[in-house]
Each structure stands twice: as structure tokens, then as C-alpha cells.
Tab-separated table of C-alpha atoms in Angstrom:
chain	number	residue	atom	x	y	z
A	101	UNK	CA	-1.707	97.933	9.479
A	102	UNK	CA	-5.110	98.897	8.093
A	103	UNK	CA	-3.765	102.310	7.054
A	104	UNK	CA	-0.889	100.632	5.262
A	105	UNK	CA	-3.336	98.311	3.550
A	106	UNK	CA	-5.538	101.234	2.426
A	107	UNK	CA	-2.467	103.034	1.067
A	108	UNK	CA	-1.481	100.174	-1.256
A	109	UNK	CA	-5.045	99.250	-2.239
A	110	UNK	CA	-5.272	101.601	-5.286
A	111	UNK	CA	-2.077	100.114	-6.719
A	112	UNK	CA	-3.339	96.574	-6.154
A	113	UNK	CA	-6.683	97.407	-7.738
A	114	UNK	CA	-4.982	98.889	-10.776
A	115	UNK	CA	-2.990	95.629	-11.058
A	116	UNK	CA	-6.264	93.761	-10.878
A	117	UNK	CA	-7.277	95.322	-14.198
A	118	UNK	CA	-4.469	93.449	-15.979
A	119	UNK	CA	-5.262	90.244	-14.091
A	120	UNK	CA	-8.960	90.383	-14.964
A	121	UNK	CA	-8.403	91.361	-18.604
A	122	UNK	CA	-5.955	88.510	-19.084
A	123	UNK	CA	-8.303	86.121	-17.278
A	124	UNK	CA	-11.366	87.121	-19.313
A	125	UNK	CA	-9.685	87.143	-22.714
A	126	UNK	CA	-7.923	83.827	-22.059
A	127	UNK	CA	-11.236	82.167	-21.201
A	128	UNK	CA	-12.933	83.742	-24.187
A	129	UNK	CA	-10.319	82.274	-26.517
A	130	UNK	CA	-9.423	78.990	-24.900
A	131	UNK	CA	-12.898	77.554	-24.185
A	132	UNK	CA	-14.124	77.579	-27.830
A	133	UNK	CA	-10.655	76.540	-29.033
A	134	UNK	CA	-10.621	73.774	-26.411
A	135	UNK	CA	-13.952	72.441	-27.727
A	136	UNK	CA	-12.649	72.511	-31.311
A	137	UNK	CA	-9.437	70.732	-30.266
A	138	UNK	CA	-11.429	68.132	-28.326
A	139	UNK	CA	-13.487	67.415	-31.466
A	140	UNK	CA	-10.233	67.286	-33.448
A	141	UNK	CA	-8.760	64.802	-30.974
A	142	UNK	CA	-11.722	62.509	-31.723
A	143	UNK	CA	-11.441	62.807	-35.504
A	144	UNK	CA	-10.633	59.852	-37.712
A	145	UNK	CA	-8.271	62.035	-39.773
A	146	UNK	CA	-5.025	60.696	-38.351
A	147	UNK	CA	-2.625	63.603	-39.139
A	148	UNK	CA	-4.992	66.110	-37.447
A	149	UNK	CA	-5.393	63.858	-34.420
A	150	UNK	CA	-1.617	63.266	-34.047
A	151	UNK	CA	-0.847	66.955	-34.491
A	152	UNK	CA	-3.338	67.905	-31.785
A	153	UNK	CA	-2.068	65.176	-29.470
A	154	UNK	CA	1.473	66.535	-29.887
A	155	UNK	CA	0.212	70.065	-29.189
A	156	UNK	CA	-1.594	68.988	-25.998
A	157	UNK	CA	1.472	67.042	-24.838
A	158	UNK	CA	3.742	70.019	-25.487
A	159	UNK	CA	1.499	72.495	-23.686
A	160	UNK	CA	0.729	70.302	-20.702
A	161	UNK	CA	4.223	68.854	-20.524
A	162	UNK	CA	6.100	72.137	-20.091
A	163	UNK	CA	5.667	74.851	-17.456
A	164	UNK	CA	3.474	77.808	-18.347
A	165	UNK	CA	6.262	80.083	-17.101
A	166	UNK	CA	8.609	78.620	-19.706
A	167	UNK	CA	5.971	79.071	-22.423
A	168	UNK	CA	5.560	82.726	-21.437
A	169	UNK	CA	9.308	83.311	-21.685
A	170	UNK	CA	9.550	81.500	-25.023
A	171	UNK	CA	6.678	83.464	-26.569
A	172	UNK	CA	7.949	86.860	-25.395
A	173	UNK	CA	11.729	86.409	-25.545
A	174	UNK	CA	12.086	83.381	-27.854
A	175	UNK	CA	9.797	84.196	-30.766
A	176	UNK	CA	11.527	87.546	-31.581
A	177	UNK	CA	14.671	85.534	-32.448
A	178	UNK	CA	12.703	84.127	-35.406
A	179	UNK	CA	11.221	87.487	-36.254
A	180	UNK	CA	7.856	87.163	-34.459
A	181	UNK	CA	7.494	89.998	-31.965
A	182	UNK	CA	4.596	90.489	-29.539
A	183	UNK	CA	4.162	93.276	-27.044
A	184	UNK	CA	4.019	92.135	-23.413
A	185	UNK	CA	0.276	91.716	-22.932
A	186	UNK	CA	-0.278	90.027	-26.321
A	187	UNK	CA	2.577	87.609	-25.595
A	188	UNK	CA	1.045	86.753	-22.233
A	189	UNK	CA	-2.416	86.345	-23.750
A	190	UNK	CA	-1.074	84.098	-26.525
A	191	UNK	CA	0.860	81.866	-24.116
A	192	UNK	CA	-2.080	81.602	-21.701
A	193	UNK	CA	-4.576	80.868	-24.484
A	194	UNK	CA	-2.358	78.183	-26.030
A	195	UNK	CA	-1.736	76.592	-22.638
A	196	UNK	CA	-5.315	76.653	-21.389
A	197	UNK	CA	-6.711	75.488	-24.738
A	198	UNK	CA	-4.714	72.276	-24.258
A	199	UNK	CA	-6.111	71.700	-20.752
A	200	UNK	CA	-9.664	72.531	-21.829
A	201	UNK	CA	-9.310	70.243	-24.872
A	202	UNK	CA	-8.525	67.302	-22.587
A	203	UNK	CA	-11.423	68.160	-20.279
A	204	UNK	CA	-13.880	68.412	-23.182
A	205	UNK	CA	-12.471	65.240	-24.771
A	206	UNK	CA	-13.234	63.380	-21.541
A	207	UNK	CA	-16.730	64.884	-21.515
A	208	UNK	CA	-17.411	63.894	-25.120
A	209	UNK	CA	-16.213	60.363	-24.393
A	210	UNK	CA	-18.638	60.022	-21.517
A	211	UNK	CA	-21.720	60.599	-23.690
A	212	UNK	CA	-23.280	57.136	-24.122
A	213	UNK	CA	-22.913	55.587	-27.564
A	214	UNK	CA	-26.675	55.105	-27.609
A	215	UNK	CA	-27.203	58.869	-27.794
A	216	UNK	CA	-25.198	59.026	-31.032
A	217	UNK	CA	-27.097	56.017	-32.365
A	218	UNK	CA	-30.482	57.505	-31.478
A	219	UNK	CA	-29.467	60.682	-33.318
A	220	UNK	CA	-28.217	58.668	-36.315
A	221	UNK	CA	-31.458	56.676	-36.570
A	222	UNK	CA	-33.378	59.956	-36.462
A	223	UNK	CA	-31.230	61.031	-39.440
A	224	UNK	CA	-29.383	63.847	-37.687
A	225	UNK	CA	-26.070	64.680	-39.338
A	226	UNK	CA	-22.850	64.308	-37.279
A	227	UNK	CA	-22.663	68.110	-37.073
A	228	UNK	CA	-26.249	68.400	-35.794
A	229	UNK	CA	-25.592	65.586	-33.323
A	230	UNK	CA	-22.493	67.333	-31.985
A	231	UNK	CA	-24.151	70.728	-31.704
A	232	UNK	CA	-27.577	69.771	-30.406
A	233	UNK	CA	-27.038	66.510	-28.526
A	234	UNK	CA	-23.402	66.160	-27.484
A	235	UNK	CA	-22.089	69.641	-26.598
A	236	UNK	CA	-25.044	70.654	-24.364
A	237	UNK	CA	-24.631	67.450	-22.341
A	238	UNK	CA	-20.839	67.747	-22.256
A	239	UNK	CA	-21.015	71.177	-20.592
A	240	UNK	CA	-22.881	69.760	-17.616
A	241	UNK	CA	-20.440	66.850	-17.286
A	242	UNK	CA	-17.250	68.927	-17.502
A	243	UNK	CA	-18.369	71.895	-15.430
A	244	UNK	CA	-16.647	70.806	-12.161
A	245	UNK	CA	-13.287	70.150	-13.907
A	246	UNK	CA	-13.691	73.290	-15.989
A	247	UNK	CA	-14.280	75.261	-12.794
A	248	UNK	CA	-11.035	73.927	-11.321
A	249	UNK	CA	-9.067	75.155	-14.309
A	250	UNK	CA	-10.824	78.526	-14.291
A	251	UNK	CA	-9.754	79.059	-10.669
A	252	UNK	CA	-6.217	77.915	-11.526
A	253	UNK	CA	-6.205	80.480	-14.309
A	254	UNK	CA	-6.795	83.334	-11.845
A	255	UNK	CA	-3.777	82.248	-9.822
A	256	UNK	CA	-1.620	81.397	-12.856
A	257	UNK	CA	-2.154	84.915	-14.151
A	258	UNK	CA	0.381	86.046	-11.510
A	259	UNK	CA	3.091	84.467	-13.687
A	260	UNK	CA	2.961	87.463	-16.027
A	261	UNK	CA	5.254	89.301	-13.593
A	262	UNK	CA	8.073	87.597	-15.528
A	263	UNK	CA	7.214	89.743	-18.561
A	264	UNK	CA	7.087	92.895	-16.449
A	265	UNK	CA	3.314	93.233	-16.705
A	266	UNK	CA	1.701	95.123	-13.857
A	267	UNK	CA	-0.766	92.631	-12.424
A	268	UNK	CA	-1.941	92.326	-8.793
A	269	UNK	CA	1.060	90.217	-7.794
A	270	UNK	CA	3.607	92.624	-9.279
A	271	UNK	CA	1.856	95.637	-7.747
A	272	UNK	CA	2.003	93.886	-4.365
A	273	UNK	CA	5.650	92.946	-4.758
A	274	UNK	CA	6.661	96.514	-5.664
A	275	UNK	CA	4.705	97.903	-2.708
A	276	UNK	CA	6.265	95.304	-0.401
A	277	UNK	CA	9.773	96.332	-1.427
A	278	UNK	CA	8.954	100.045	-1.173
A	279	UNK	CA	7.261	99.820	2.221
A	280	UNK	CA	9.585	97.077	3.496
A	281	UNK	CA	6.475	95.307	4.780
A	282	UNK	CA	4.538	92.122	4.071
A	283	UNK	CA	1.171	93.868	4.391
A	284	UNK	CA	0.849	94.521	0.609
A	285	UNK	CA	1.219	90.781	0.032
A	286	UNK	CA	-1.574	90.123	2.518
A	287	UNK	CA	-3.617	92.521	0.370
A	288	UNK	CA	-2.666	90.470	-2.706
A	289	UNK	CA	-3.845	87.295	-0.977
A	290	UNK	CA	-7.144	88.963	-0.031
A	291	UNK	CA	-7.733	90.046	-3.638
A	292	UNK	CA	-7.015	86.539	-5.006
A	293	UNK	CA	-9.249	84.992	-2.354
A	294	UNK	CA	-12.049	87.390	-3.242
A	295	UNK	CA	-11.704	86.659	-6.955
A	296	UNK	CA	-11.599	82.886	-6.497
A	297	UNK	CA	-14.431	83.115	-3.961
A	298	UNK	CA	-16.672	84.960	-6.422
A	299	UNK	CA	-15.760	82.451	-9.141
A	300	UNK	CA	-16.467	79.476	-6.880
A	301	UNK	CA	-19.920	80.835	-6.067
A	302	UNK	CA	-20.665	81.668	-9.717
A	303	UNK	CA	-19.565	78.207	-10.829
A	304	UNK	CA	-21.763	76.594	-8.177
A	305	UNK	CA	-24.674	78.690	-9.420
A	306	UNK	CA	-23.940	77.571	-12.992
A	307	UNK	CA	-23.802	73.924	-11.885
A	308	UNK	CA	-27.216	74.371	-10.239
A	309	UNK	CA	-28.555	75.826	-13.491
A	310	UNK	CA	-27.413	72.719	-15.367
A	311	UNK	CA	-29.085	70.498	-12.777
A	312	UNK	CA	-32.431	70.858	-14.526
A	313	UNK	CA	-31.945	67.321	-15.847
A	314	UNK	CA	-30.181	64.154	-14.698
B	115	UNK	CA	-43.559	45.750	-48.468
B	116	UNK	CA	-40.067	45.278	-47.084
B	117	UNK	CA	-37.906	42.541	-48.552
B	118	UNK	CA	-34.489	41.409	-47.373
B	119	UNK	CA	-32.559	39.164	-49.726
B	120	UNK	CA	-29.553	37.038	-48.859
B	121	UNK	CA	-28.320	39.327	-46.089
B	122	UNK	CA	-24.972	38.454	-44.494
B	123	UNK	CA	-23.385	40.179	-41.550
B	124	UNK	CA	-20.251	39.246	-39.631
B	125	UNK	CA	-18.321	40.916	-36.857
B	126	UNK	CA	-14.719	39.811	-37.335
B	127	UNK	CA	-14.862	36.062	-37.856
B	128	UNK	CA	-18.203	35.755	-36.081
B	129	UNK	CA	-21.055	35.467	-38.548
B	130	UNK	CA	-24.189	36.866	-36.943
B	131	UNK	CA	-26.586	36.849	-39.876
B	132	UNK	CA	-26.249	34.362	-42.718
B	133	UNK	CA	-28.189	34.348	-45.965
B	134	UNK	CA	-31.220	35.970	-44.376
B	135	UNK	CA	-34.355	36.233	-46.489
B	136	UNK	CA	-37.307	38.049	-44.986
B	137	UNK	CA	-40.443	39.781	-46.173
B	138	UNK	CA	-42.641	42.091	-44.146
B	139	UNK	CA	-46.000	42.980	-45.660
B	140	UNK	CA	-47.470	46.442	-45.377
B	141	UNK	CA	-49.415	46.732	-42.125
B	142	UNK	CA	-47.987	43.470	-40.814
B	143	UNK	CA	-46.865	43.036	-37.229
B	144	UNK	CA	-43.847	40.759	-37.315
B	145	UNK	CA	-42.154	39.425	-34.212
B	146	UNK	CA	-38.522	38.352	-34.545
B	147	UNK	CA	-37.392	35.903	-31.890
B	148	UNK	CA	-34.247	33.933	-31.274
B	149	UNK	CA	-31.542	33.189	-28.767
B	150	UNK	CA	-29.295	35.853	-27.306
B	151	UNK	CA	-26.523	36.722	-29.753
B	152	UNK	CA	-28.585	35.243	-32.552
B	153	UNK	CA	-28.612	38.440	-34.567
B	154	UNK	CA	-31.992	39.944	-33.615
B	155	UNK	CA	-30.643	43.321	-32.614
B	156	UNK	CA	-28.157	43.227	-35.486
B	157	UNK	CA	-31.084	42.825	-37.877
B	158	UNK	CA	-32.616	46.055	-36.530
B	159	UNK	CA	-29.249	47.807	-36.688
B	160	UNK	CA	-28.929	46.780	-40.345
B	161	UNK	CA	-32.429	48.008	-41.142
B	162	UNK	CA	-31.773	51.381	-39.529
B	163	UNK	CA	-28.311	51.840	-41.019
B	164	UNK	CA	-26.421	51.592	-37.720
B	165	UNK	CA	-24.555	48.639	-39.272
B	166	UNK	CA	-23.758	47.925	-42.877
B	167	UNK	CA	-24.577	44.495	-44.343
B	168	UNK	CA	-21.639	42.577	-45.820
B	169	UNK	CA	-23.837	41.275	-48.619
B	170	UNK	CA	-27.457	41.227	-49.676
B	171	UNK	CA	-30.227	43.484	-50.806
B	172	UNK	CA	-32.869	45.607	-49.083
B	173	UNK	CA	-36.020	46.399	-51.052
B	174	UNK	CA	-38.954	48.642	-50.133
B	175	UNK	CA	-41.979	48.073	-52.374
B	176	UNK	CA	-39.673	46.416	-54.872
B	177	UNK	CA	-37.187	49.276	-55.001
B	178	UNK	CA	-33.693	48.858	-53.535
B	179	UNK	CA	-32.709	51.019	-50.593
B	180	UNK	CA	-29.549	51.438	-48.586
B	181	UNK	CA	-30.308	51.914	-44.895
B	182	UNK	CA	-26.842	53.318	-44.126
B	183	UNK	CA	-27.201	55.954	-46.840
B	184	UNK	CA	-30.741	56.329	-48.091
B	185	UNK	CA	-32.855	59.389	-48.404
B	186	UNK	CA	-32.198	61.489	-45.335
B	187	UNK	CA	-35.575	63.146	-45.519
B	188	UNK	CA	-37.720	60.025	-45.811
B	189	UNK	CA	-37.072	57.677	-42.988
B	190	UNK	CA	-37.969	54.113	-43.871
B	191	UNK	CA	-37.404	52.372	-40.561
B	192	UNK	CA	-37.837	54.072	-37.205
B	193	UNK	CA	-36.387	52.406	-34.120
B	194	UNK	CA	-37.483	52.303	-30.502
B	195	UNK	CA	-34.350	51.433	-28.540
B	196	UNK	CA	-34.369	48.896	-25.732
B	197	UNK	CA	-33.195	51.584	-23.285
B	198	UNK	CA	-35.176	54.310	-25.115
B	199	UNK	CA	-32.203	56.675	-25.521
B	200	UNK	CA	-34.255	59.810	-25.055
B	201	UNK	CA	-32.146	62.968	-25.038
B	202	UNK	CA	-31.885	63.792	-21.317
B	203	UNK	CA	-31.206	67.523	-21.689
B	204	UNK	CA	-34.361	68.139	-23.743
B	205	UNK	CA	-37.985	68.203	-22.618
B	206	UNK	CA	-40.308	65.568	-24.022
B	207	UNK	CA	-41.720	68.162	-26.436
B	208	UNK	CA	-38.185	69.042	-27.593
B	209	UNK	CA	-37.330	65.350	-27.915
B	210	UNK	CA	-40.258	65.019	-30.305
B	211	UNK	CA	-39.605	68.174	-32.325
B	212	UNK	CA	-35.812	68.160	-32.648
B	213	UNK	CA	-35.251	65.561	-35.359
B	214	UNK	CA	-38.043	66.449	-37.807
B	215	UNK	CA	-37.272	70.169	-37.643
B	216	UNK	CA	-33.504	69.667	-38.077
B	217	UNK	CA	-33.705	66.999	-40.749
B	218	UNK	CA	-36.445	68.667	-42.738
B	219	UNK	CA	-34.967	72.118	-42.092
B	220	UNK	CA	-38.147	73.654	-40.802
B	221	UNK	CA	-39.024	75.538	-37.633
B	222	UNK	CA	-39.996	73.250	-34.731
B	223	UNK	CA	-43.400	74.997	-34.652
B	224	UNK	CA	-44.188	73.366	-38.003
B	225	UNK	CA	-44.314	70.026	-36.192
B	226	UNK	CA	-46.121	71.201	-33.088
B	227	UNK	CA	-49.559	70.028	-34.204
B	228	UNK	CA	-48.202	66.633	-35.194
B	229	UNK	CA	-46.360	66.188	-31.892
B	230	UNK	CA	-49.465	67.142	-29.920
B	231	UNK	CA	-51.642	64.745	-31.906
B	232	UNK	CA	-49.173	61.896	-31.378
B	233	UNK	CA	-48.803	62.770	-27.706
B	234	UNK	CA	-52.556	62.539	-27.285
B	235	UNK	CA	-52.743	59.198	-29.104
B	236	UNK	CA	-49.977	57.807	-26.912
B	237	UNK	CA	-51.358	59.376	-23.702
B	238	UNK	CA	-48.258	61.448	-23.042
B	239	UNK	CA	-49.878	64.854	-23.594
B	240	UNK	CA	-49.393	65.805	-19.936
B	241	UNK	CA	-45.700	64.984	-19.995
B	242	UNK	CA	-44.553	67.317	-22.774
B	243	UNK	CA	-42.955	69.892	-20.469
B	244	UNK	CA	-41.106	67.297	-18.377
B	245	UNK	CA	-37.597	65.886	-18.788
B	246	UNK	CA	-36.943	62.186	-19.417
B	247	UNK	CA	-35.594	61.581	-15.889
B	248	UNK	CA	-39.008	62.553	-14.491
B	249	UNK	CA	-40.765	59.748	-16.412
B	250	UNK	CA	-41.430	56.107	-15.549
B	251	UNK	CA	-40.174	53.294	-17.792
B	252	UNK	CA	-43.572	52.902	-19.448
B	253	UNK	CA	-43.865	56.638	-20.125
B	254	UNK	CA	-40.346	56.731	-21.594
B	255	UNK	CA	-41.330	53.865	-23.871
B	256	UNK	CA	-44.307	55.851	-25.172
B	257	UNK	CA	-42.178	58.925	-25.711
B	258	UNK	CA	-39.604	56.835	-27.590
B	259	UNK	CA	-42.389	55.516	-29.834
B	260	UNK	CA	-43.733	59.036	-30.386
B	261	UNK	CA	-40.241	60.345	-31.188
B	262	UNK	CA	-39.719	57.590	-33.776
B	263	UNK	CA	-43.151	58.259	-35.302
B	264	UNK	CA	-42.470	61.991	-35.614
B	265	UNK	CA	-40.222	61.075	-38.555
B	266	UNK	CA	-43.153	59.305	-40.274
B	267	UNK	CA	-41.289	56.052	-40.878
B	268	UNK	CA	-42.743	53.409	-43.185
B	269	UNK	CA	-41.900	50.757	-40.588
B	270	UNK	CA	-41.561	51.038	-36.837
B	271	UNK	CA	-39.130	48.618	-35.193
B	272	UNK	CA	-38.744	47.844	-31.491
B	273	UNK	CA	-35.734	46.334	-29.782
B	274	UNK	CA	-36.890	44.243	-26.815
B	275	UNK	CA	-39.776	46.585	-25.969
B	276	UNK	CA	-40.822	44.717	-22.812
B	277	UNK	CA	-37.456	43.866	-21.287
B	278	UNK	CA	-37.362	46.904	-18.983
B	279	UNK	CA	-41.033	46.781	-17.990
B	280	UNK	CA	-43.046	45.078	-15.266
B	281	UNK	CA	-45.951	42.759	-16.288
B	282	UNK	CA	-48.529	45.529	-15.961
B	283	UNK	CA	-46.629	47.886	-18.236
B	284	UNK	CA	-45.894	44.995	-20.593
B	285	UNK	CA	-49.629	44.662	-21.131
B	286	UNK	CA	-49.870	48.396	-21.877
B	287	UNK	CA	-47.082	48.191	-24.475
B	288	UNK	CA	-48.821	45.219	-26.031
B	289	UNK	CA	-52.031	47.249	-26.332
B	290	UNK	CA	-50.136	50.188	-27.746
B	291	UNK	CA	-48.457	48.087	-30.434
B	292	UNK	CA	-51.819	46.561	-31.335
B	293	UNK	CA	-53.408	50.014	-31.530
B	294	UNK	CA	-50.703	51.133	-33.954
B	295	UNK	CA	-51.308	47.978	-35.961
B	296	UNK	CA	-54.992	48.863	-36.233
B	297	UNK	CA	-53.919	52.231	-37.613
B	298	UNK	CA	-52.074	50.356	-40.359
B	299	UNK	CA	-48.507	50.788	-39.061
B	300	UNK	CA	-46.048	48.150	-40.230
B	301	UNK	CA	-44.108	46.983	-37.183
B	302	UNK	CA	-41.190	44.696	-36.415
B	303	UNK	CA	-40.796	43.652	-32.797
B	304	UNK	CA	-37.566	41.998	-31.751
B	305	UNK	CA	-38.002	40.089	-28.530
B	306	UNK	CA	-36.650	37.142	-26.584
B	307	UNK	CA	-40.108	36.649	-25.075
B	308	UNK	CA	-41.896	33.922	-27.048
B	309	UNK	CA	-45.199	34.363	-25.244
B	310	UNK	CA	-45.231	38.099	-25.920
B	311	UNK	CA	-44.336	37.461	-29.575
B	312	UNK	CA	-47.121	34.945	-30.030
B	313	UNK	CA	-49.645	37.146	-28.231
B	314	UNK	CA	-49.211	40.170	-30.442
B	315	UNK	CA	-47.708	39.213	-33.795
B	316	UNK	CA	-49.328	38.301	-37.092
B	317	UNK	CA	-46.268	36.155	-37.697
B	318	UNK	CA	-43.303	35.044	-35.610
B	319	UNK	CA	-39.978	34.758	-37.377
B	320	UNK	CA	-37.188	32.859	-35.686
B	321	UNK	CA	-33.632	33.901	-36.338
B	322	UNK	CA	-31.567	30.774	-35.947
B	323	UNK	CA	-28.529	30.951	-33.760
B	324	UNK	CA	-25.421	30.746	-35.886
B	325	UNK	CA	-22.930	31.064	-33.056
């Protein structure tokens, strides 16, 4: 069993490259976009607010798998063509931006009104208040929910098999069929557990870092 | 001298302030008293621009000013909130330096000397590296006063400064307000505590309950 596991390990690790790249780039795009959307959801400009609400509803109301298929197979019918990885990255970023936007919106809402008023009396502009008072406090508040989504993202990344991208899951599935054994899938589970384990510990560490104030 | 002329303020169909006329002389310590819901806090919110008056005029030394707009760089009325509203993620030093450096677009270091001088005057010089959650109610009060004074306001206003404090700390706040008065600071203290108002103020102004 161990020999079988060692045999498939290089293939699984090469699949991990796709998983990690997709994971990293999705986070890099969707966290800042999520913050911007959350601010947009709080705006008094009605058309912007409604548009963003519709976007969040659409992204959270349909399966990510369906969004992946639509971006890769659907968009070319209207002349927009993405190669596999870009299509996956676009679908993941759009989807996770919507979830992050809702998380950040909740965080922004939980900042006491008095903090905004104190900033206003001290003559800070709304932009300065957002950047220096609100966002730093929001990060601490949303970190646990954000962490949940980040761990979900690792697991969701396995959905890219539908586009034929060679991630950990696909590498494991191919090896399973070739070897006619479930051992490669055990290897896949170990890799996901390791990744989510490292993330859980890192997120805990980050939460401790933000605990410098109450 | 601050003058308020014929100020009206309603929330929906509830009139909170009606035809208010008020003058505060330079260096005066004015206490504003009145029943709960009588418009005391609203008066401070109007003066600091957190609410907009429906009608009326605000004058500073005879010149009109608009608290909700006004000159961003010259703060006329500073406010010490009832629950202090210090920024919890910033140290006391950062709480003091943030607003002047952002508003006046200068490096925080430019205000370091001022913050240290104020901290010394208010006996909070040993607290500068701490965070608000590490402070007692009385210490937070002093920091809130220092933070308001960092903006060099012409008038310093307090919303119920003794409501969160025990009798011992109440005495300390009283002394602090009187010390600032000696330094020539114009102050408006909103309170429901008649005894406290009469103890400290040059003049007690009663806002009549319109509800």
C-alpha cells in the first residue's frame, strides 16, 4: 500500500500545483474585490447597490460547478473565449467575491455607529474613516468567517476537473482508474487534509495576531 | 463667542429643539441640563455637525458657521462622547495623532510634541502605548478629552461626562474640567446631574422638555 502511495505521489504533487495556483490567485483577486463590493452594497447610490445585490444573489444562488461550465463552455457562444485555467480562475473569483462581499458587509455593519460619529466629529473624511477606522476593525471581526470560506476554497478547487484541468483530484482519479485501486484517492484526501490543516493553523495564528485589542 | 439663534430641530414629527437661542462667552463653562429626551444631546450633535438644524443660525464671534460643513481644518467644537468612542484598534498615542495628521495632511510626528504635552497635562503620559481596552473609565475619559483637544477646537463639549463614572472619578473629571477652564477653554457640559452642573458651571442653562 505504501509503495503504491509513493508511486502516485509525484502525480498528485504535480496536480497540487494547479490547486495551489488557483487557490492563491482566487484569494488575491476576490478578497480586495469582496471589500469593494461590500462597500458598494452599503452605498446610497441605488443603481450600484441593486446591481451588486443582483450579482451576489446570482453567484450565491447557483452552483459553482454550473458557473464554471457557463464561463468555459457558455461564454464562447457569445464570442468570449477563455483557456481552461483562466476560465476556472474567472469563475472562482466571481463566485468567491460574492461570498466575501457578504462577509465584509456583515463586518462593516457590526462597527458601532459611534465610531463613525467620532471620526466625523474629528473631521475625518468618509474615505479616511473607511480606510483607517473601519477596515482594520472589520478584518478582526470577519476573520473566522473568512477562514471558513478560505478552507472551502481549497476543497472547491477540485471542481475544476470538469474543465479537464489537472488538479490533485483529477490526478488522483486518473491514478485510481489506472491502478484499479482506491489508494490514490486516500493520497488525495491526505493532501487536502494537509492543506486545510496548514491553513487552519495559519488562520488561528492570524486571529491571535489580531487579538492585540478587544 | 458662540451664538445660536432660533434653532429648530425635529426628528419626524417630534420636535426636539424649538426656537433655541443661546450664547456662550469665550472662556465660559456652560452646563446644559434638562430631562431625558429634552434635546441636550441633540444640541451637541447640531454643534458638531452630526445633525443638521432645520432652521436657525450658528455664529462664532459674530460670523456665521455651518457645523455640518464648515472649515474642515479648523474645528470649532470638539466633542467628548458619553461612551468615549476611542478607536479600539489604535494605541492611545495613535488615537491622539490620527485625526490631526490626516485632516491637516501632515506626518503624525508633527503632532508628537503636542500629544505629549496634552498627555502630561491630563496625566495620561504613561498610557500612550496602551490600547483603550486596557484603560479604566476615568482614563478613557481623559484620553477622549485629549483626543478632542488635539484638533485645537474653539469650544470643547462633553456629553454626560460623569454618567459612566463612580463618585471618586466624578470628582476627578470635575477638577479636570475646572483646570481646562482656568486655561481659558470654552466648555459646554451636557448633563442630567443638576448638582454636578451647579458645582462646576459659570452658568446653568435648562433645555425645556418639548416632548
